[in-house]
Amino acid sequence: MATKKTETVSMIDTFREFKEMKNIDRTTLVSVLEESFRNVLAKIYGSDENFDVIVNPDKGDFEIYRNRIVVDDGEVADENKEISLSEAQKIEDDYEIGEEVSETVDFAKFGRRAILNLRQTLASKILELEHDSLYNKYKDRVGQIVAGEVYQVWKREVLVVDDENNELILPKSEQIPNDQYHKGETLRAVILRVDNENNNPKIILSRTNPMFLERLLESEVPEINDGLISIKKIARMPGERAKIAVESYDDRIDPVGACVGVKGSRVHGIVRELNNENIDVINYTANTKLFIQRALSPAKVSSININEEEHKAEVFLQPEEVSLAIGKGGLNIKLASMLTEYTIDVFREIADNDADEDIYLDEFADEVDQWVIDSIKAIGLDTAKQVLNAPREMLIERADLEEETVDQLLEVLKAEFEN
């Protein structure tokens, strides 16, 4: 008897465990519990059709009744669904043939194996429901910002839990460089995607995706939320710098001013959230030349040549503007290219009286290796003045040459004109 009582208590504890710890609505939980009982009953009796299963997860208890039809002695064909008259009258002496006998089933008497089977069935179904619930909760929230608590920090990812204790993953590749995470602190990120391989959902977060910056702007700038200002394009180098092109649908609203705020009040919080990422906001325009010009800000562009088929732009600037256009580490021109979706090459302007004095690169074959000359010519630069007026960083990157090789070439070309 002690064993049965212990097993019964174990079953009740099982229900309480699911009731208190699983994020599943009551109706679904009752259905799952009933189905799990019926699966075990069907294995034991061959069928569960004639059983009533009543579960009450709120109280953590259950009742099972088996219903059988009374037949004459010796006429029992199915012991699970039929009971002889003499056996029925042992329960109640006034039972008659054809009546239904309902008996309470003591599940604990089936032993530990049946109870273990039930627990395993329940655990499997509950886990499946939890996965479905988690996937359905987040699949339509891709692109939204979520806040959670940092639970564990690993080398390649950070584990975050939401307010319902669901696990979210922030991979290293989606973390802003130099971000520091500590257990227990609140972290904000955008929901990048929801993977669901083998019904095992994984919610992947990102703090580097342009969507994160876009959602942050929407939360700080009411005019964007109201549809008066549209974010047309975003280019980011996470943790360093970002360029945002915005457009106003109301002539009375300055979109750049509205996004920046008085003394930068609206972007200050975003900059802090993004680990001091500098944010440039510019006016969007469908005019490609003007858009590229604005994207290269703070540099002032003198002229632009556009190749729309190849999505390339040659930008000419005064010598003192070239470094501004390129930016530290080439960051400004990279972001401008990302924003406009044009490959941008910048050049120093050549005075007309200097153009006549130019020299073709092939003339330097005695002093410069031919493969170096060919590499420079392959990016569209044929003369010495063109090379000298091109930024050093561009020559290194576009021609795929070593810094030392480029510097030697520039020294040879400069010496020619100095002489």
mmCIF file of C-alpha atoms in Angstrom, residues 105-317:
data_model
loop_
_atom_site.group_PDB
_atom_site.id
_atom_site.type_symbol
_atom_site.label_atom_id
_atom_site.label_comp_id
_atom_site.label_asym_id
_atom_site.label_seq_id
_atom_site.Cartn_x
_atom_site.Cartn_y
_atom_site.Cartn_z
ATOM 1 C CA VAL A 105 -9.530 3.090 -11.957
ATOM 2 C CA ASP A 106 -6.603 3.327 -9.550
ATOM 3 C CA PHE A 107 -3.840 4.268 -11.959
ATOM 4 C CA ALA A 108 -1.167 3.703 -9.333
ATOM 5 C CA LYS A 109 -1.924 -0.048 -9.290
ATOM 6 C CA PHE A 110 -0.457 -0.353 -12.781
ATOM 7 C CA GLY A 111 2.969 0.118 -11.263
ATOM 8 C CA ARG A 112 6.021 2.277 -11.725
ATOM 9 C CA ARG A 113 6.491 1.396 -15.402
ATOM 10 C CA ALA A 114 3.064 2.750 -16.380
ATOM 11 C CA ILE A 115 3.602 5.911 -14.341
ATOM 12 C CA LEU A 116 7.063 6.409 -15.854
ATOM 13 C CA ASN A 117 5.553 5.894 -19.320
ATOM 14 C CA LEU A 118 2.942 8.528 -18.556
ATOM 15 C CA ARG A 119 5.515 11.009 -17.291
ATOM 16 C CA GLN A 120 7.640 10.521 -20.390
ATOM 17 C CA THR A 121 4.622 10.925 -22.674
ATOM 18 C CA LEU A 122 3.610 14.088 -20.841
ATOM 19 C CA ALA A 123 7.119 15.520 -20.936
ATOM 20 C CA SER A 124 7.393 14.860 -24.684
ATOM 21 C CA LYS A 125 4.022 16.424 -25.505
ATOM 22 C CA ILE A 126 4.557 19.409 -23.220
ATOM 23 C CA LEU A 127 7.987 20.042 -24.755
ATOM 24 C CA GLU A 128 6.463 19.861 -28.237
ATOM 25 C CA LEU A 129 3.752 22.336 -27.237
ATOM 26 C CA GLU A 130 6.301 24.660 -25.674
ATOM 27 C CA HIS A 131 8.340 24.634 -28.884
ATOM 28 C CA ASP A 132 5.231 25.362 -30.958
ATOM 29 C CA SER A 133 4.235 28.142 -28.582
ATOM 30 C CA LEU A 134 7.707 29.701 -28.674
ATOM 31 C CA TYR A 135 7.917 29.515 -32.472
ATOM 32 C CA ASN A 136 4.437 30.988 -32.954
ATOM 33 C CA LYS A 137 5.166 33.757 -30.469
ATOM 34 C CA TYR A 138 8.312 34.956 -32.232
ATOM 35 C CA LYS A 139 7.891 34.047 -35.917
ATOM 36 C CA ASP A 140 5.763 37.143 -36.567
ATOM 37 C CA ARG A 141 7.984 39.407 -34.482
ATOM 38 C CA VAL A 142 11.052 39.330 -36.738
ATOM 39 C CA GLY A 143 12.296 42.902 -37.089
ATOM 40 C CA GLN A 144 10.968 43.982 -33.677
ATOM 41 C CA ILE A 145 13.083 44.988 -30.691
ATOM 42 C CA VAL A 146 13.030 42.694 -27.688
ATOM 43 C CA ALA A 147 14.478 43.274 -24.231
ATOM 44 C CA GLY A 148 15.764 40.429 -22.104
ATOM 45 C CA GLU A 149 18.058 39.557 -19.253
ATOM 46 C CA VAL A 150 21.567 38.331 -19.938
ATOM 47 C CA TYR A 151 21.620 34.826 -18.484
ATOM 48 C CA GLN A 152 24.930 33.427 -19.719
ATOM 49 C CA VAL A 153 27.886 34.867 -21.632
ATOM 50 C CA TRP A 154 29.929 32.527 -23.786
ATOM 51 C CA LYS A 155 32.745 33.118 -26.243
ATOM 52 C CA ARG A 156 30.603 32.708 -29.355
ATOM 53 C CA GLU A 157 27.173 33.804 -28.144
ATOM 54 C CA VAL A 158 25.159 35.351 -25.343
ATOM 55 C CA LEU A 159 22.123 33.597 -23.877
ATOM 56 C CA VAL A 160 19.256 35.983 -23.111
ATOM 57 C CA VAL A 161 15.933 35.150 -21.409
ATOM 58 C CA ASP A 162 12.731 37.124 -21.956
ATOM 59 C CA ASP A 163 10.073 37.923 -19.337
ATOM 60 C CA GLU A 164 8.552 34.441 -19.813
ATOM 61 C CA ASN A 165 11.932 32.723 -19.384
ATOM 62 C CA ASN A 166 12.227 31.827 -23.073
ATOM 63 C CA GLU A 167 15.801 31.489 -24.326
ATOM 64 C CA LEU A 168 17.080 33.873 -27.020
ATOM 65 C CA ILE A 169 20.504 33.766 -28.685
ATOM 66 C CA LEU A 170 22.754 36.713 -29.572
ATOM 67 C CA PRO A 171 25.618 35.289 -31.689
ATOM 68 C CA LYS A 172 29.070 36.881 -31.666
ATOM 69 C CA SER A 173 28.607 37.892 -35.317
ATOM 70 C CA GLU A 174 25.537 39.964 -34.352
ATOM 71 C CA GLN A 175 27.205 41.751 -31.414
ATOM 72 C CA ILE A 176 28.540 45.301 -31.690
ATOM 73 C CA PRO A 177 32.353 45.257 -31.401
ATOM 74 C CA ASN A 178 33.543 46.122 -27.888
ATOM 75 C CA ASP A 179 30.094 45.462 -26.404
ATOM 76 C CA GLN A 180 30.433 44.110 -22.867
ATOM 77 C CA TYR A 181 27.710 41.871 -21.414
ATOM 78 C CA HIS A 182 27.272 40.883 -17.792
ATOM 79 C CA LYS A 183 24.929 38.341 -16.278
ATOM 80 C CA GLY A 184 21.736 39.893 -14.933
ATOM 81 C CA GLU A 185 21.817 43.091 -16.991
ATOM 82 C CA THR A 186 19.110 44.029 -19.503
ATOM 83 C CA LEU A 187 19.976 43.739 -23.181
ATOM 84 C CA ARG A 188 18.060 45.115 -26.171
ATOM 85 C CA ALA A 189 18.305 43.707 -29.686
ATOM 86 C CA VAL A 190 16.219 43.160 -32.802
ATOM 87 C CA ILE A 191 14.770 39.744 -33.586
ATOM 88 C CA LEU A 192 16.761 38.768 -36.674
ATOM 89 C CA ARG A 193 15.186 35.406 -37.477
ATOM 90 C CA VAL A 194 13.537 32.337 -35.962
ATOM 91 C CA ASP A 195 15.037 28.976 -36.905
ATOM 92 C CA ASN A 196 12.875 25.887 -36.370
ATOM 93 C CA GLU A 197 14.950 22.866 -37.322
ATOM 94 C CA ASN A 198 13.391 19.576 -36.117
ATOM 95 C CA ASN A 199 10.743 21.566 -34.219
ATOM 96 C CA ASN A 200 13.445 23.029 -32.009
ATOM 97 C CA PRO A 201 12.984 26.800 -32.358
ATOM 98 C CA LYS A 202 15.935 29.134 -31.916
ATOM 99 C CA ILE A 203 15.354 32.878 -31.702
ATOM 100 C CA ILE A 204 18.365 34.704 -33.110
ATOM 101 C CA LEU A 205 18.941 38.319 -32.068
ATOM 102 C CA SER A 206 21.076 41.056 -33.626
ATOM 103 C CA ARG A 207 22.481 44.392 -32.540
ATOM 104 C CA THR A 208 24.413 44.969 -35.768
ATOM 105 C CA ASN A 209 21.622 44.652 -38.330
ATOM 106 C CA PRO A 210 20.327 47.963 -39.805
ATOM 107 C CA MET A 211 16.842 46.941 -38.589
ATOM 108 C CA PHE A 212 17.984 47.518 -35.006
ATOM 109 C CA LEU A 213 18.956 51.117 -35.748
ATOM 110 C CA GLU A 214 15.733 51.610 -37.714
ATOM 111 C CA ARG A 215 13.559 50.385 -34.806
ATOM 112 C CA LEU A 216 15.497 52.571 -32.352
ATOM 113 C CA LEU A 217 14.864 55.612 -34.549
ATOM 114 C CA GLU A 218 11.168 54.782 -34.771
ATOM 115 C CA SER A 219 10.953 54.678 -30.977
ATOM 116 C CA GLU A 220 12.736 58.044 -30.578
ATOM 117 C CA VAL A 221 11.232 60.014 -33.489
ATOM 118 C CA PRO A 222 7.404 60.300 -33.316
ATOM 119 C CA GLU A 223 7.256 61.660 -36.874
ATOM 120 C CA ILE A 224 8.585 58.328 -38.176
ATOM 121 C CA ASN A 225 5.987 56.379 -36.220
ATOM 122 C CA ASP A 226 3.273 58.710 -37.514
ATOM 123 C CA GLY A 227 4.349 58.129 -41.117
ATOM 124 C CA LEU A 228 5.407 61.752 -41.697
ATOM 125 C CA ILE A 229 9.066 60.785 -42.139
ATOM 126 C CA SER A 230 10.333 57.683 -43.913
ATOM 127 C CA ILE A 231 13.673 55.954 -43.402
ATOM 128 C CA LYS A 232 14.749 55.217 -46.977
ATOM 129 C CA LYS A 233 18.145 53.590 -46.459
ATOM 130 C CA ILE A 234 20.597 52.739 -43.690
ATOM 131 C CA ALA A 235 24.304 51.873 -43.913
ATOM 132 C CA ARG A 236 26.166 50.767 -40.788
ATOM 133 C CA MET A 237 29.621 49.888 -39.631
ATOM 134 C CA PRO A 238 28.432 48.667 -36.205
ATOM 135 C CA GLY A 239 29.975 50.451 -33.256
ATOM 136 C CA GLU A 240 31.763 52.966 -35.483
ATOM 137 C CA ARG A 241 29.525 54.944 -37.783
ATOM 138 C CA ALA A 242 26.201 54.899 -39.601
ATOM 139 C CA LYS A 243 24.568 56.904 -42.362
ATOM 140 C CA ILE A 244 20.804 57.212 -42.610
ATOM 141 C CA ALA A 245 18.836 58.661 -45.527
ATOM 142 C CA VAL A 246 15.427 60.054 -44.556
ATOM 143 C CA GLU A 247 12.593 61.691 -46.451
ATOM 144 C CA SER A 248 9.719 63.878 -45.271
ATOM 145 C CA TYR A 249 6.177 63.639 -46.627
ATOM 146 C CA ASP A 250 5.303 67.000 -45.094
ATOM 147 C CA ASP A 251 7.031 70.094 -46.514
ATOM 148 C CA ARG A 252 6.805 71.758 -43.114
ATOM 149 C CA ILE A 253 8.968 69.077 -41.479
ATOM 150 C CA ASP A 254 12.749 68.988 -41.794
ATOM 151 C CA PRO A 255 13.440 65.233 -41.675
ATOM 152 C CA VAL A 256 17.093 65.589 -40.663
ATOM 153 C CA GLY A 257 16.322 68.052 -37.894
ATOM 154 C CA ALA A 258 13.426 65.937 -36.629
ATOM 155 C CA CYS A 259 15.600 62.807 -36.451
ATOM 156 C CA VAL A 260 18.547 64.509 -34.788
ATOM 157 C CA GLY A 261 16.479 66.589 -32.367
ATOM 158 C CA VAL A 262 17.388 69.785 -30.552
ATOM 159 C CA LYS A 263 21.118 69.642 -29.804
ATOM 160 C CA GLY A 264 21.083 65.992 -30.845
ATOM 161 C CA SER A 265 18.635 65.047 -28.095
ATOM 162 C CA ARG A 266 16.907 62.338 -30.129
ATOM 163 C CA VAL A 267 20.042 60.537 -31.272
ATOM 164 C CA HIS A 268 22.001 60.744 -28.003
ATOM 165 C CA GLY A 269 20.210 57.755 -26.501
ATOM 166 C CA ILE A 270 20.614 55.742 -29.711
ATOM 167 C CA VAL A 271 24.339 56.560 -29.864
ATOM 168 C CA ARG A 272 24.774 55.297 -26.288
ATOM 169 C CA GLU A 273 22.772 52.144 -27.053
ATOM 170 C CA LEU A 274 25.020 51.455 -30.057
ATOM 171 C CA ASN A 275 28.267 51.794 -28.107
ATOM 172 C CA ASN A 276 28.933 55.402 -29.234
ATOM 173 C CA GLU A 277 28.318 54.697 -32.907
ATOM 174 C CA ASN A 278 28.362 58.029 -34.770
ATOM 175 C CA ILE A 279 25.175 58.680 -36.728
ATOM 176 C CA ASP A 280 24.953 60.852 -39.842
ATOM 177 C CA VAL A 281 21.467 61.728 -41.063
ATOM 178 C CA ILE A 282 21.025 63.051 -44.607
ATOM 179 C CA ASN A 283 18.118 64.005 -46.851
ATOM 180 C CA TYR A 284 17.198 61.303 -49.336
ATOM 181 C CA THR A 285 16.776 62.177 -53.016
ATOM 182 C CA ALA A 286 16.089 60.127 -56.140
ATOM 183 C CA ASN A 287 18.715 62.256 -57.937
ATOM 184 C CA THR A 288 21.696 59.892 -57.965
ATOM 185 C CA LYS A 289 24.388 62.562 -58.275
ATOM 186 C CA LEU A 290 22.907 64.657 -55.496
ATOM 187 C CA PHE A 291 22.400 61.576 -53.291
ATOM 188 C CA ILE A 292 26.053 60.552 -53.696
ATOM 189 C CA GLN A 293 27.112 64.121 -52.964
ATOM 190 C CA ARG A 294 25.094 64.153 -49.743
ATOM 191 C CA ALA A 295 26.294 60.662 -48.786
ATOM 192 C CA LEU A 296 29.934 61.835 -48.941
ATOM 193 C CA SER A 297 29.265 64.611 -46.433
ATOM 194 C CA PRO A 298 31.097 66.365 -44.799
ATOM 195 C CA ALA A 299 33.233 66.506 -47.969
ATOM 196 C CA LYS A 300 32.252 69.069 -50.607
ATOM 197 C CA VAL A 301 32.083 67.512 -54.070
ATOM 198 C CA SER A 302 33.156 69.494 -57.161
ATOM 199 C CA SER A 303 31.756 67.196 -59.853
ATOM 200 C CA ILE A 304 30.522 63.631 -60.408
ATOM 201 C CA ASN A 305 30.529 61.275 -63.377
ATOM 202 C CA ILE A 306 27.929 58.471 -63.194
ATOM 203 C CA ASN A 307 27.929 55.072 -64.881
ATOM 204 C CA GLU A 308 24.411 53.827 -64.182
ATOM 205 C CA GLU A 309 24.830 50.457 -65.901
ATOM 206 C CA GLU A 310 27.800 49.465 -63.756
ATOM 207 C CA HIS A 311 26.619 51.448 -60.718
ATOM 208 C CA LYS A 312 29.908 53.304 -60.526
ATOM 209 C CA ALA A 313 30.619 56.949 -59.740
ATOM 210 C CA GLU A 314 33.766 59.032 -60.236
ATOM 211 C CA VAL A 315 33.811 61.901 -57.770
ATOM 212 C CA PHE A 316 36.171 64.874 -58.167
ATOM 213 C CA LEU A 317 37.095 67.075 -55.229
#
